[in-house]
mmCIF file of C-alpha atoms in Angstrom:
data_model
loop_
_atom_site.group_PDB
_atom_site.id
_atom_site.type_symbol
_atom_site.label_atom_id
_atom_site.label_comp_id
_atom_site.label_asym_id
_atom_site.label_seq_id
_atom_site.Cartn_x
_atom_site.Cartn_y
_atom_site.Cartn_z
ATOM 1 C CA MET C 10 15.848 79.832 92.236
ATOM 2 C CA ALA C 11 15.613 83.462 91.151
ATOM 3 C CA VAL C 12 18.704 85.578 91.678
ATOM 4 C CA THR C 13 18.433 88.528 94.066
ATOM 5 C CA MET C 14 20.962 90.922 95.499
ATOM 6 C CA ASP C 15 20.971 88.716 98.612
ATOM 7 C CA SER C 16 21.922 85.562 96.690
ATOM 8 C CA THR C 17 25.275 83.842 96.517
ATOM 9 C CA VAL C 18 26.343 82.410 93.157
ATOM 10 C CA VAL C 19 29.070 80.027 92.020
ATOM 11 C CA ALA C 20 30.005 78.390 88.714
ATOM 12 C CA VAL C 21 29.044 74.729 88.376
ATOM 13 C CA SER C 22 31.865 72.226 87.949
ATOM 14 C CA ASP C 23 30.347 70.775 84.764
ATOM 15 C CA GLN C 24 31.878 73.397 82.494
ATOM 16 C CA VAL C 25 35.174 74.586 81.094
ATOM 17 C CA SER C 26 35.956 78.137 80.079
ATOM 18 C CA ALA C 27 38.618 80.107 78.291
ATOM 19 C CA THR C 28 39.489 83.775 78.466
ATOM 20 C CA MET C 29 41.177 85.694 75.702
ATOM 21 C CA GLN C 30 41.981 89.382 75.614
ATOM 22 C CA GLY C 31 39.421 90.152 78.298
ATOM 23 C CA GLU C 32 36.558 88.174 76.766
ATOM 24 C CA ALA C 33 35.523 84.643 77.613
ATOM 25 C CA ILE C 34 33.970 81.495 76.182
ATOM 26 C CA VAL C 35 32.193 78.997 78.435
ATOM 27 C CA LEU C 36 31.439 75.423 77.372
ATOM 28 C CA GLY C 37 28.560 73.895 79.332
ATOM 29 C CA LEU C 38 29.335 70.192 79.305
ATOM 30 C CA GLU C 39 25.789 69.035 80.057
ATOM 31 C CA LYS C 40 24.257 70.737 77.013
ATOM 32 C CA GLY C 41 27.453 70.809 74.954
ATOM 33 C CA MET C 42 26.833 74.509 74.244
ATOM 34 C CA TYR C 43 29.356 77.343 73.989
ATOM 35 C CA TYR C 44 28.538 80.771 75.421
ATOM 36 C CA GLY C 45 30.413 83.933 74.510
ATOM 37 C CA LEU C 46 30.933 86.550 77.239
ATOM 38 C CA ASP C 47 31.831 90.186 76.683
ATOM 39 C CA GLU C 48 34.244 92.100 78.881
ATOM 40 C CA VAL C 49 31.783 92.808 81.697
ATOM 41 C CA ALA C 50 30.334 89.297 81.685
ATOM 42 C CA ALA C 51 33.850 87.866 81.597
ATOM 43 C CA LEU C 52 34.679 89.821 84.751
ATOM 44 C CA VAL C 53 31.601 88.376 86.454
ATOM 45 C CA TRP C 54 32.526 84.881 85.300
ATOM 46 C CA SER C 55 36.067 85.256 86.609
ATOM 47 C CA LEU C 56 34.635 85.865 90.086
ATOM 48 C CA LEU C 57 32.472 82.743 90.114
ATOM 49 C CA GLY C 58 35.196 80.178 90.732
ATOM 50 C CA GLU C 59 34.133 80.284 94.383
ATOM 51 C CA PRO C 60 30.803 81.181 96.047
ATOM 52 C CA ARG C 61 30.365 84.939 95.717
ATOM 53 C CA PRO C 62 27.627 87.282 97.007
ATOM 54 C CA VAL C 63 25.840 89.035 94.152
ATOM 55 C CA ALA C 64 26.228 92.328 95.996
ATOM 56 C CA GLU C 65 30.020 91.883 95.981
ATOM 57 C CA ILE C 66 30.005 91.241 92.231
ATOM 58 C CA LYS C 67 27.952 94.385 91.688
ATOM 59 C CA GLY C 68 30.493 96.338 93.694
ATOM 60 C CA ARG C 69 33.331 95.123 91.468
ATOM 61 C CA ILE C 70 31.497 96.068 88.291
ATOM 62 C CA VAL C 71 30.546 99.528 89.538
ATOM 63 C CA ALA C 72 34.153 100.080 90.581
ATOM 64 C CA GLU C 73 35.606 99.064 87.222
ATOM 65 C CA PHE C 74 33.031 100.229 84.681
ATOM 66 C CA ASP C 75 31.172 103.476 84.058
ATOM 67 C CA VAL C 76 27.697 102.361 85.141
ATOM 68 C CA ASP C 77 25.201 103.506 87.760
ATOM 69 C CA GLU C 78 24.221 101.113 90.541
ATOM 70 C CA SER C 79 20.589 100.579 89.554
ATOM 71 C CA THR C 80 21.434 99.774 85.927
ATOM 72 C CA CYS C 81 24.231 97.474 87.037
ATOM 73 C CA GLU C 82 21.962 95.695 89.506
ATOM 74 C CA ARG C 83 19.229 95.154 86.910
ATOM 75 C CA ASP C 84 21.616 93.875 84.227
ATOM 76 C CA LEU C 85 23.628 91.708 86.628
ATOM 77 C CA VAL C 86 20.576 89.942 88.036
ATOM 78 C CA ALA C 87 19.224 89.342 84.515
ATOM 79 C CA PHE C 88 22.595 87.967 83.398
ATOM 80 C CA LEU C 89 22.900 85.647 86.387
ATOM 81 C CA ASP C 90 19.328 84.435 85.872
ATOM 82 C CA ASP C 91 20.263 83.564 82.282
ATOM 83 C CA MET C 92 23.383 81.744 83.438
ATOM 84 C CA ASP C 93 21.304 79.830 85.971
ATOM 85 C CA ALA C 94 18.740 78.893 83.315
ATOM 86 C CA GLU C 95 21.557 77.520 81.158
ATOM 87 C CA GLY C 96 22.862 75.423 84.046
ATOM 88 C CA LEU C 97 26.171 77.260 84.274
ATOM 89 C CA ILE C 98 25.878 78.574 87.847
ATOM 90 C CA GLU C 99 24.410 77.494 91.152
ATOM 91 C CA VAL C 100 22.310 80.019 93.093
ATOM 92 C CA ARG C 101 22.098 79.888 96.884
ATOM 93 C CA ASP C 102 20.238 81.943 99.456
ATOM 94 C CA GLY C 103 22.234 84.241 101.681
ATOM 95 C CA GLN C 104 25.950 84.638 102.254
ATOM 96 C CA PRO C 105 28.602 82.008 101.466
ATOM 97 C CA ASP C 106 29.414 79.457 104.164
ATOM 98 C CA MET H 9 54.603 51.678 59.285
ATOM 99 C CA SER H 10 55.243 55.116 60.650
ATOM 100 C CA GLY H 11 52.348 57.374 61.421
ATOM 101 C CA GLY H 12 52.153 61.104 61.691
ATOM 102 C CA TYR H 13 50.972 63.759 64.132
ATOM 103 C CA GLY H 14 53.809 62.631 66.406
ATOM 104 C CA ILE H 15 52.299 59.164 66.741
ATOM 105 C CA ASP H 16 54.163 56.097 65.551
ATOM 106 C CA VAL H 17 52.206 53.130 64.289
ATOM 107 C CA ILE H 18 54.278 50.049 65.097
ATOM 108 C CA GLY H 19 54.118 46.679 63.405
ATOM 109 C CA GLY H 20 52.334 47.538 60.188
ATOM 110 C CA PRO H 21 53.537 47.647 56.591
ATOM 111 C CA SER H 22 56.521 49.817 55.783
ATOM 112 C CA TRP H 23 55.688 53.415 54.956
ATOM 113 C CA PRO H 24 58.183 56.256 54.725
ATOM 114 C CA SER H 25 58.755 57.902 58.058
ATOM 115 C CA SER H 26 57.339 61.358 58.560
ATOM 116 C CA GLY H 27 60.416 62.128 60.644
ATOM 117 C CA ASN H 28 58.224 63.393 63.454
ATOM 118 C CA ILE H 29 59.282 63.122 67.045
ATOM 119 C CA ALA H 30 56.855 60.574 68.453
ATOM 120 C CA ILE H 31 54.875 61.439 71.563
ATOM 121 C CA GLY H 32 53.063 58.112 71.573
ATOM 122 C CA SER H 33 52.541 54.941 69.582
ATOM 123 C CA ILE H 34 49.871 52.520 68.474
ATOM 124 C CA GLN H 35 50.596 48.835 67.956
ATOM 125 C CA TRP H 36 49.150 47.533 64.672
ATOM 126 C CA THR H 37 47.999 43.907 64.384
ATOM 127 C CA GLU H 38 45.880 42.052 61.826
ATOM 128 C CA ALA H 39 43.101 39.624 62.587
ATOM 129 C CA PRO H 40 41.483 37.077 60.269
ATOM 130 C CA SER H 41 37.860 37.913 61.123
ATOM 131 C CA ARG H 42 35.680 40.615 62.595
ATOM 132 C CA ASN H 43 34.931 40.486 66.295
ATOM 133 C CA LEU H 44 33.608 43.941 67.060
ATOM 134 C CA PRO H 45 31.973 44.615 70.441
ATOM 135 C CA SER H 46 28.830 46.662 70.834
ATOM 136 C CA LEU H 47 29.880 50.062 72.242
ATOM 137 C CA SER H 48 27.793 52.767 73.875
ATOM 138 C CA ASP H 49 27.605 55.304 71.040
ATOM 139 C CA ALA H 50 27.484 55.036 67.260
ATOM 140 C CA ARG H 51 27.641 57.032 64.042
ATOM 141 C CA ASP H 52 26.720 55.866 60.549
ATOM 142 C CA GLY H 53 27.817 57.086 57.137
ATOM 143 C CA ASP H 54 26.804 55.993 53.673
ATOM 144 C CA ASP H 55 29.125 53.013 53.719
ATOM 145 C CA TRP H 56 30.651 52.925 57.194
ATOM 146 C CA ARG H 57 29.741 52.530 60.841
ATOM 147 C CA LEU H 58 31.637 53.896 63.838
ATOM 148 C CA GLU H 59 30.990 52.818 67.425
ATOM 149 C CA TYR H 60 32.816 54.296 70.407
ATOM 150 C CA ASP H 61 33.049 54.786 74.133
ATOM 151 C CA GLU H 62 35.600 56.574 76.282
ATOM 152 C CA ASP H 63 38.366 53.983 75.820
ATOM 153 C CA ARG H 64 38.009 52.666 72.280
ATOM 154 C CA PHE H 65 36.318 52.929 68.948
ATOM 155 C CA TRP H 66 35.928 50.806 65.891
ATOM 156 C CA VAL H 67 35.140 51.547 62.265
ATOM 157 C CA SER H 68 33.700 49.052 59.821
ATOM 158 C CA LEU H 69 33.639 49.869 56.113
ATOM 159 C CA GLU H 70 31.029 48.210 53.935
ATOM 160 C CA GLY H 71 32.795 45.714 51.706
ATOM 161 C CA GLY H 72 36.164 46.628 53.192
ATOM 162 C CA ALA H 73 38.360 46.692 56.231
ATOM 163 C CA SER H 74 37.434 47.013 59.891
ATOM 164 C CA TYR H 75 39.540 48.630 62.594
ATOM 165 C CA MET H 76 39.306 48.241 66.352
ATOM 166 C CA VAL H 77 41.258 50.973 68.134
ATOM 167 C CA GLU H 78 41.786 50.638 71.892
ATOM 168 C CA LEU H 79 43.109 53.637 73.803
ATOM 169 C CA PRO H 80 43.690 52.834 77.474
ATOM 170 C CA ASP H 81 44.893 55.594 79.768
ATOM 171 C CA ASP H 82 48.286 53.902 80.205
ATOM 172 C CA GLY H 83 49.098 54.744 76.590
ATOM 173 C CA ALA H 84 49.443 51.137 75.366
ATOM 174 C CA ALA H 85 47.200 51.804 72.377
ATOM 175 C CA THR H 86 46.463 49.105 69.823
ATOM 176 C CA VAL H 87 44.681 48.823 66.503
ATOM 177 C CA THR H 88 43.442 45.499 65.215
ATOM 178 C CA ALA H 89 42.734 45.485 61.485
ATOM 179 C CA VAL H 90 40.598 43.012 59.570
ATOM 180 C CA LEU H 91 41.471 43.598 55.921
ATOM 181 C CA GLU H 92 38.609 41.698 54.223
ATOM 182 C CA GLY H 93 40.436 41.587 50.908
ATOM 183 C CA TRP H 94 41.747 45.140 51.000
ATOM 184 C CA PRO H 95 45.436 45.471 50.058
ATOM 185 C CA LEU H 96 47.496 45.989 53.187
ATOM 186 C CA GLU H 97 48.839 49.332 52.012
ATOM 187 C CA LYS H 98 45.356 50.679 51.254
ATOM 188 C CA ALA H 99 44.071 49.535 54.635
ATOM 189 C CA SER H 100 46.982 51.057 56.509
ATOM 190 C CA LEU H 101 46.765 54.326 54.572
ATOM 191 C CA PHE H 102 43.063 54.612 55.349
ATOM 192 C CA PHE H 103 43.894 54.043 58.999
ATOM 193 C CA ILE H 104 46.626 56.680 59.102
ATOM 194 C CA LEU H 105 44.703 59.377 57.280
ATOM 195 C CA GLY H 106 41.143 58.609 58.323
ATOM 196 C CA LEU H 107 41.181 56.927 61.710
ATOM 197 C CA LEU H 108 44.364 58.088 63.402
ATOM 198 C CA PRO H 109 43.046 61.678 63.696
ATOM 199 C CA LEU H 110 40.181 60.331 65.821
ATOM 200 C CA ALA H 111 42.723 59.024 68.330
ATOM 201 C CA LEU H 112 44.659 62.292 68.638
ATOM 202 C CA PRO H 113 42.853 63.545 71.781
ATOM 203 C CA ARG H 114 44.073 60.499 73.695
ATOM 204 C CA PHE H 115 47.631 61.619 72.956
ATOM 205 C CA GLY H 116 47.008 65.173 74.153
ATOM 206 C CA LEU H 117 46.490 66.531 70.650
ATOM 207 C CA THR H 118 43.405 68.341 69.401
ATOM 208 C CA PRO H 119 42.351 67.641 65.810
ATOM 209 C CA LEU H 120 41.190 70.742 63.937
ATOM 210 C CA HIS H 121 39.574 70.476 60.517
ATOM 211 C CA GLY H 122 41.751 72.342 58.054
ATOM 212 C CA ALA H 123 44.946 72.457 56.037
ATOM 213 C CA ALA H 124 48.346 73.784 57.097
ATOM 214 C CA TYR H 125 51.598 74.875 55.523
ATOM 215 C CA SER H 126 54.750 76.758 56.412
ATOM 216 C CA THR H 127 56.412 79.419 54.303
ATOM 217 C CA ASP H 128 59.321 80.076 56.688
ATOM 218 C CA GLY H 129 59.963 76.631 58.193
ATOM 219 C CA VAL H 130 59.404 78.069 61.657
ATOM 220 C CA THR H 131 55.696 78.819 61.944
ATOM 221 C CA ALA H 132 52.574 77.149 60.590
ATOM 222 C CA CYS H 133 49.649 78.799 58.844
ATOM 223 C CA LEU H 134 46.309 77.045 59.326
ATOM 224 C CA VAL H 135 43.603 77.274 56.671
ATOM 225 C CA MET H 136 40.064 76.655 57.862
ATOM 226 C CA GLY H 137 36.691 76.902 56.187
ATOM 227 C CA ASP H 138 33.623 74.911 55.294
ATOM 228 C CA SER H 139 33.826 72.064 52.772
ATOM 229 C CA GLY H 140 34.366 73.353 49.256
ATOM 230 C CA THR H 141 35.702 76.761 50.290
ATOM 231 C CA GLY H 142 39.174 76.111 48.890
ATOM 232 C CA LYS H 143 41.359 74.850 51.751
ATOM 233 C CA SER H 144 43.115 72.164 49.704
ATOM 234 C CA THR H 145 43.339 74.492 46.691
ATOM 235 C CA THR H 146 44.982 77.165 48.817
ATOM 236 C CA LEU H 147 47.364 74.571 50.255
ATOM 237 C CA ALA H 148 48.240 73.216 46.807
ATOM 238 C CA THR H 149 48.886 76.753 45.551
ATOM 239 C CA GLN H 150 51.180 77.495 48.484
ATOM 240 C CA ILE H 151 53.020 74.185 47.956
ATOM 241 C CA SER H 152 53.509 75.025 44.276
ATOM 242 C CA ARG H 153 55.144 78.292 45.404
ATOM 243 C CA GLY H 154 57.600 76.493 47.656
ATOM 244 C CA ALA H 155 55.782 76.238 50.991
ATOM 245 C CA THR H 156 56.250 73.158 53.178
ATOM 246 C CA PHE H 157 53.321 70.772 53.527
ATOM 247 C CA LEU H 158 52.140 70.291 57.109
ATOM 248 C CA ALA H 159 48.618 68.887 57.014
ATOM 249 C CA ASP H 160 45.499 68.453 54.964
ATOM 250 C CA ASP H 161 42.103 67.726 56.451
ATOM 251 C CA ALA H 162 43.290 67.150 60.030
ATOM 252 C CA CYS H 163 45.624 69.475 61.945
ATOM 253 C CA ALA H 164 46.971 68.128 65.262
ATOM 254 C CA ILE H 165 47.389 70.889 67.848
ATOM 255 C CA ASP H 166 49.076 70.474 71.233
ATOM 256 C CA GLN H 167 48.436 72.368 74.454
ATOM 257 C CA ARG H 168 50.901 75.121 73.524
ATOM 258 C CA GLY H 169 49.181 75.750 70.208
ATOM 259 C CA SER H 170 51.869 74.035 68.140
ATOM 260 C CA LEU H 171 50.945 71.984 65.104
ATOM 261 C CA TRP H 172 52.294 68.446 64.747
ATOM 262 C CA PRO H 173 52.851 67.582 61.083
ATOM 263 C CA ALA H 174 50.576 65.098 59.377
ATOM 264 C CA PRO H 175 51.828 61.834 57.873
ATOM 265 C CA PRO H 176 54.069 62.320 54.817
ATOM 266 C CA TYR H 177 51.175 61.378 52.570
ATOM 267 C CA TRP H 178 48.388 63.754 51.769
ATOM 268 C CA ALA H 179 45.174 63.709 49.832
ATOM 269 C CA SER H 180 44.116 66.520 47.581
ATOM 270 C CA ARG H 181 41.573 66.885 44.822
ATOM 271 C CA ASP H 182 43.798 69.552 43.333
ATOM 272 C CA GLU H 183 47.041 67.699 42.890
ATOM 273 C CA PRO H 184 47.231 66.706 39.201
ATOM 274 C CA SER H 185 49.837 63.951 39.216
ATOM 275 C CA GLY H 186 52.148 61.783 41.215
ATOM 276 C CA ALA H 187 49.477 59.712 42.893
ATOM 277 C CA ASP H 188 50.796 56.621 44.630
ATOM 278 C CA HIS H 189 47.504 55.394 46.063
ATOM 279 C CA ASP H 190 43.827 56.103 46.119
ATOM 280 C CA TYR H 191 42.172 57.136 49.343
ATOM 281 C CA ILE H 192 38.397 57.504 49.378
ATOM 282 C CA GLY H 193 38.461 58.834 45.853
ATOM 283 C CA LYS H 194 41.336 61.271 46.346
ATOM 284 C CA ALA H 195 44.789 61.020 44.880
ATOM 285 C CA VAL H 196 47.351 60.395 47.606
ATOM 286 C CA HIS H 197 51.063 60.803 47.300
ATOM 287 C CA ARG H 198 54.047 61.739 49.382
ATOM 288 C CA ALA H 199 54.614 65.438 49.848
ATOM 289 C CA GLU H 200 57.954 66.707 48.571
ATOM 290 C CA ARG H 201 58.657 68.682 51.758
ATOM 291 C CA THR H 202 57.436 67.866 55.239
ATOM 292 C CA ALA H 203 58.424 69.198 58.638
ATOM 293 C CA ASP H 204 60.387 67.161 61.175
ATOM 294 C CA GLY H 205 58.626 68.353 64.305
ATOM 295 C CA PRO H 206 55.931 70.624 65.689
ATOM 296 C CA LEU H 207 55.714 74.239 64.563
ATOM 297 C CA ASP H 208 54.079 77.124 66.389
ATOM 298 C CA VAL H 209 50.943 78.345 64.670
ATOM 299 C CA GLY H 210 51.721 81.816 63.396
ATOM 300 C CA CYS H 211 48.290 82.621 62.029
ATOM 301 C CA THR H 212 45.024 81.105 60.873
ATOM 302 C CA ILE H 213 43.011 81.914 57.764
ATOM 303 C CA VAL H 214 39.261 81.290 57.648
ATOM 304 C CA LEU H 215 38.080 81.081 54.033
ATOM 305 C CA ARG H 216 34.681 82.576 53.284
ATOM 306 C CA PRO H 217 33.804 82.732 49.579
ATOM 307 C CA GLU H 218 30.779 84.899 48.791
ATOM 308 C CA PRO H 219 29.354 85.803 45.383
ATOM 309 C CA GLY H 220 30.197 89.405 44.541
ATOM 310 C CA SER H 221 32.632 89.763 47.437
ATOM 311 C CA ALA H 222 35.739 91.888 47.113
ATOM 312 C CA LEU H 223 39.029 90.078 47.703
ATOM 313 C CA GLY H 224 40.546 90.817 51.079
ATOM 314 C CA VAL H 225 41.610 89.520 54.475
ATOM 315 C CA GLU H 226 40.558 91.157 57.742
ATOM 316 C CA ARG H 227 41.626 90.206 61.243
ATOM 317 C CA LEU H 228 38.872 88.758 63.437
ATOM 318 C CA PRO H 229 38.371 90.027 66.998
ATOM 319 C CA ALA H 230 39.264 87.720 69.884
ATOM 320 C CA GLN H 231 35.941 86.049 70.545
ATOM 321 C CA GLU H 232 35.152 85.503 66.855
ATOM 322 C CA SER H 233 38.630 84.009 66.436
ATOM 323 C CA LEU H 234 37.986 81.560 69.232
ATOM 324 C CA LEU H 235 34.539 80.627 67.948
ATOM 325 C CA ALA H 236 35.936 80.057 64.455
ATOM 326 C CA ALA H 237 38.591 77.718 65.837
ATOM 327 C CA ILE H 238 36.067 75.919 68.059
ATOM 328 C CA ALA H 239 33.750 75.405 65.088
ATOM 329 C CA ASN H 240 36.563 73.545 63.349
ATOM 330 C CA GLN H 241 37.278 71.059 66.119
ATOM 331 C CA ARG H 242 37.132 67.660 64.481
ATOM 332 C CA SER H 243 34.898 64.956 66.000
ATOM 333 C CA PRO H 244 34.087 66.914 69.196
ATOM 334 C CA TRP H 245 31.546 64.234 70.122
ATOM 335 C CA LEU H 246 34.303 61.643 70.656
ATOM 336 C CA PHE H 247 35.921 61.490 74.116
ATOM 337 C CA THR H 248 33.834 64.005 76.019
ATOM 338 C CA SER H 249 35.217 63.849 79.545
ATOM 339 C CA ARG H 250 35.746 67.191 81.290
ATOM 340 C CA ASP H 251 39.526 66.763 81.147
ATOM 341 C CA GLU H 252 39.440 66.080 77.419
ATOM 342 C CA GLN H 253 37.168 69.058 76.799
ATOM 343 C CA ALA H 254 39.447 71.301 78.822
ATOM 344 C CA ARG H 255 42.496 70.069 76.879
ATOM 345 C CA ARG H 256 40.755 70.748 73.573
ATOM 346 C CA LEU H 257 39.687 74.212 74.659
ATOM 347 C CA THR H 258 43.246 74.981 75.799
ATOM 348 C CA ALA H 259 44.683 73.954 72.431
ATOM 349 C CA THR H 260 41.980 75.771 70.493
ATOM 350 C CA THR H 261 42.397 78.918 72.567
ATOM 351 C CA ALA H 262 46.144 78.819 71.966
ATOM 352 C CA VAL H 263 45.549 78.751 68.201
ATOM 353 C CA ALA H 264 42.933 81.513 68.382
ATOM 354 C CA GLY H 265 45.318 83.619 70.464
ATOM 355 C CA ARG H 266 47.435 84.103 67.348
ATOM 356 C CA PRO H 267 46.096 86.290 64.528
ATOM 357 C CA VAL H 268 43.045 84.877 62.768
ATOM 358 C CA GLY H 269 42.139 86.399 59.408
ATOM 359 C CA LEU H 270 38.827 86.134 57.582
ATOM 360 C CA ALA H 271 39.506 85.839 53.842
ATOM 361 C CA ARG H 272 36.604 86.936 51.662
ATOM 362 C CA TYR H 273 36.612 86.279 47.949
ATOM 363 C CA ASP H 274 34.431 85.361 45.002
ATOM 364 C CA GLN H 275 35.158 81.846 43.756
ATOM 365 C CA ASP H 276 33.954 82.752 40.266
ATOM 366 C CA ARG H 277 36.046 85.907 39.936
ATOM 367 C CA HIS H 278 39.203 85.351 41.973
ATOM 368 C CA GLU H 279 41.849 82.810 40.989
ATOM 369 C CA PRO H 280 43.551 80.717 43.729
ATOM 370 C CA GLY H 281 46.769 82.626 43.110
ATOM 371 C CA GLU H 282 45.037 85.945 43.787
ATOM 372 C CA LEU H 283 43.611 84.608 47.037
ATOM 373 C CA VAL H 284 47.027 83.359 48.104
ATOM 374 C CA ASP H 285 48.551 86.743 47.249
ATOM 375 C CA ALA H 286 46.011 88.427 49.552
ATOM 376 C CA ILE H 287 46.678 85.882 52.321
ATOM 377 C CA ASP H 288 50.449 86.348 52.033
ATOM 378 C CA ALA H 289 50.121 90.133 52.100
ATOM 379 C CA TRP H 290 48.004 89.955 55.258
ATOM 380 C CA SER H 291 50.143 87.363 57.063
ATOM 381 C CA GLY H 292 53.304 89.239 56.100
ATOM 382 C CA SER H 293 51.984 92.384 57.746
ATOM 383 C CA LEU H 294 51.404 90.764 61.122
ATOM 384 C CA SER H 295 53.267 91.381 64.292
ATOM 385 C CA HIS H 296 53.067 88.634 66.891
ATOM 386 C CA PRO H 297 52.353 89.972 70.380
ATOM 387 C CA THR H 298 52.292 87.511 73.249
ATOM 388 C CA PRO H 299 48.751 86.104 73.402
ATOM 389 C CA THR H 300 46.806 86.616 76.627
ATOM 390 C CA SER H 301 44.594 83.599 77.185
ATOM 391 C CA SER H 302 43.796 80.963 79.781
ATOM 392 C CA VAL H 303 41.489 77.983 80.318
ATOM 393 C CA GLN H 304 39.856 77.075 83.630
#
């Protein structure tokens, strides 16, 4: 399912992750692959422990980093699509239950 | 027989104690013939076969001993050895140095591929790098300068990032004399100085020889430090439950949260002593802020 600003996203349980000095590493257990996340991506990842509206995540990034809304929206959706393709997140329609 | 890495091996031949505080034990028994079950996964080497599942593994060496290691969750671990003509001491040494590291995760310890020593008796320095990059040479050079031996080949790391010393025997291509036994072609003898218990890892060195490289050590940024430590997890394909993976990542992150230095040098131009001088200068310049890391 493609990610939109109306989606809700959550990390899958089949992974473990570590954060260190603001950055993060995620190990996807199904593929046995490690993924390195920079500071912005690590912030996104830290929010995905529970179902989270994409729009809320965008709001957090815009509040904490020097980025305009349209650029943030484009990059965030692309990032979440990549995470979905790697099996690291689950994408749902609409708001969390 | 006493093991290492904080694990006692009970019931085997008598080996000098490492003096470690044991956090678990394995009962050693001998059997007259092979009776190895077929397990779900397997690996093959030139002259050995390893089969494993989540609770046990066995190793059979062509023309030599076989070992069945059972690791139930209740901690009542056992190893059954079939010697097949091998001297008992050789078979037990091969078990301690070659097979015991595979069991470390079931005792809450993460095996990292590398060598380790201590220059102050309080903290450990890990030395990582690909095969042939000089880990054992660096260790031997540090030992010759008075450092305490902690580990060669397998470093056992707990959840706090502390290193549990290896067995009192070690194997090194670079040690010229004093060999008591032979272990897969390496001279093995008892180290003159070993530690009695776990030591916090103070820093890690990743060796990277490159032709034409200047000699120097530079600190790696956080994510590269973590990836370097992850790349040196030993046997990550064994015991792959989510809990085990999380434990390994916690231990590895704890190590990578301390300073990690990339040591560049030219193996043709720089002597081991020069490399060790550069490592000591770098590690001596470090401050040790509280690491900020977590695993979810």
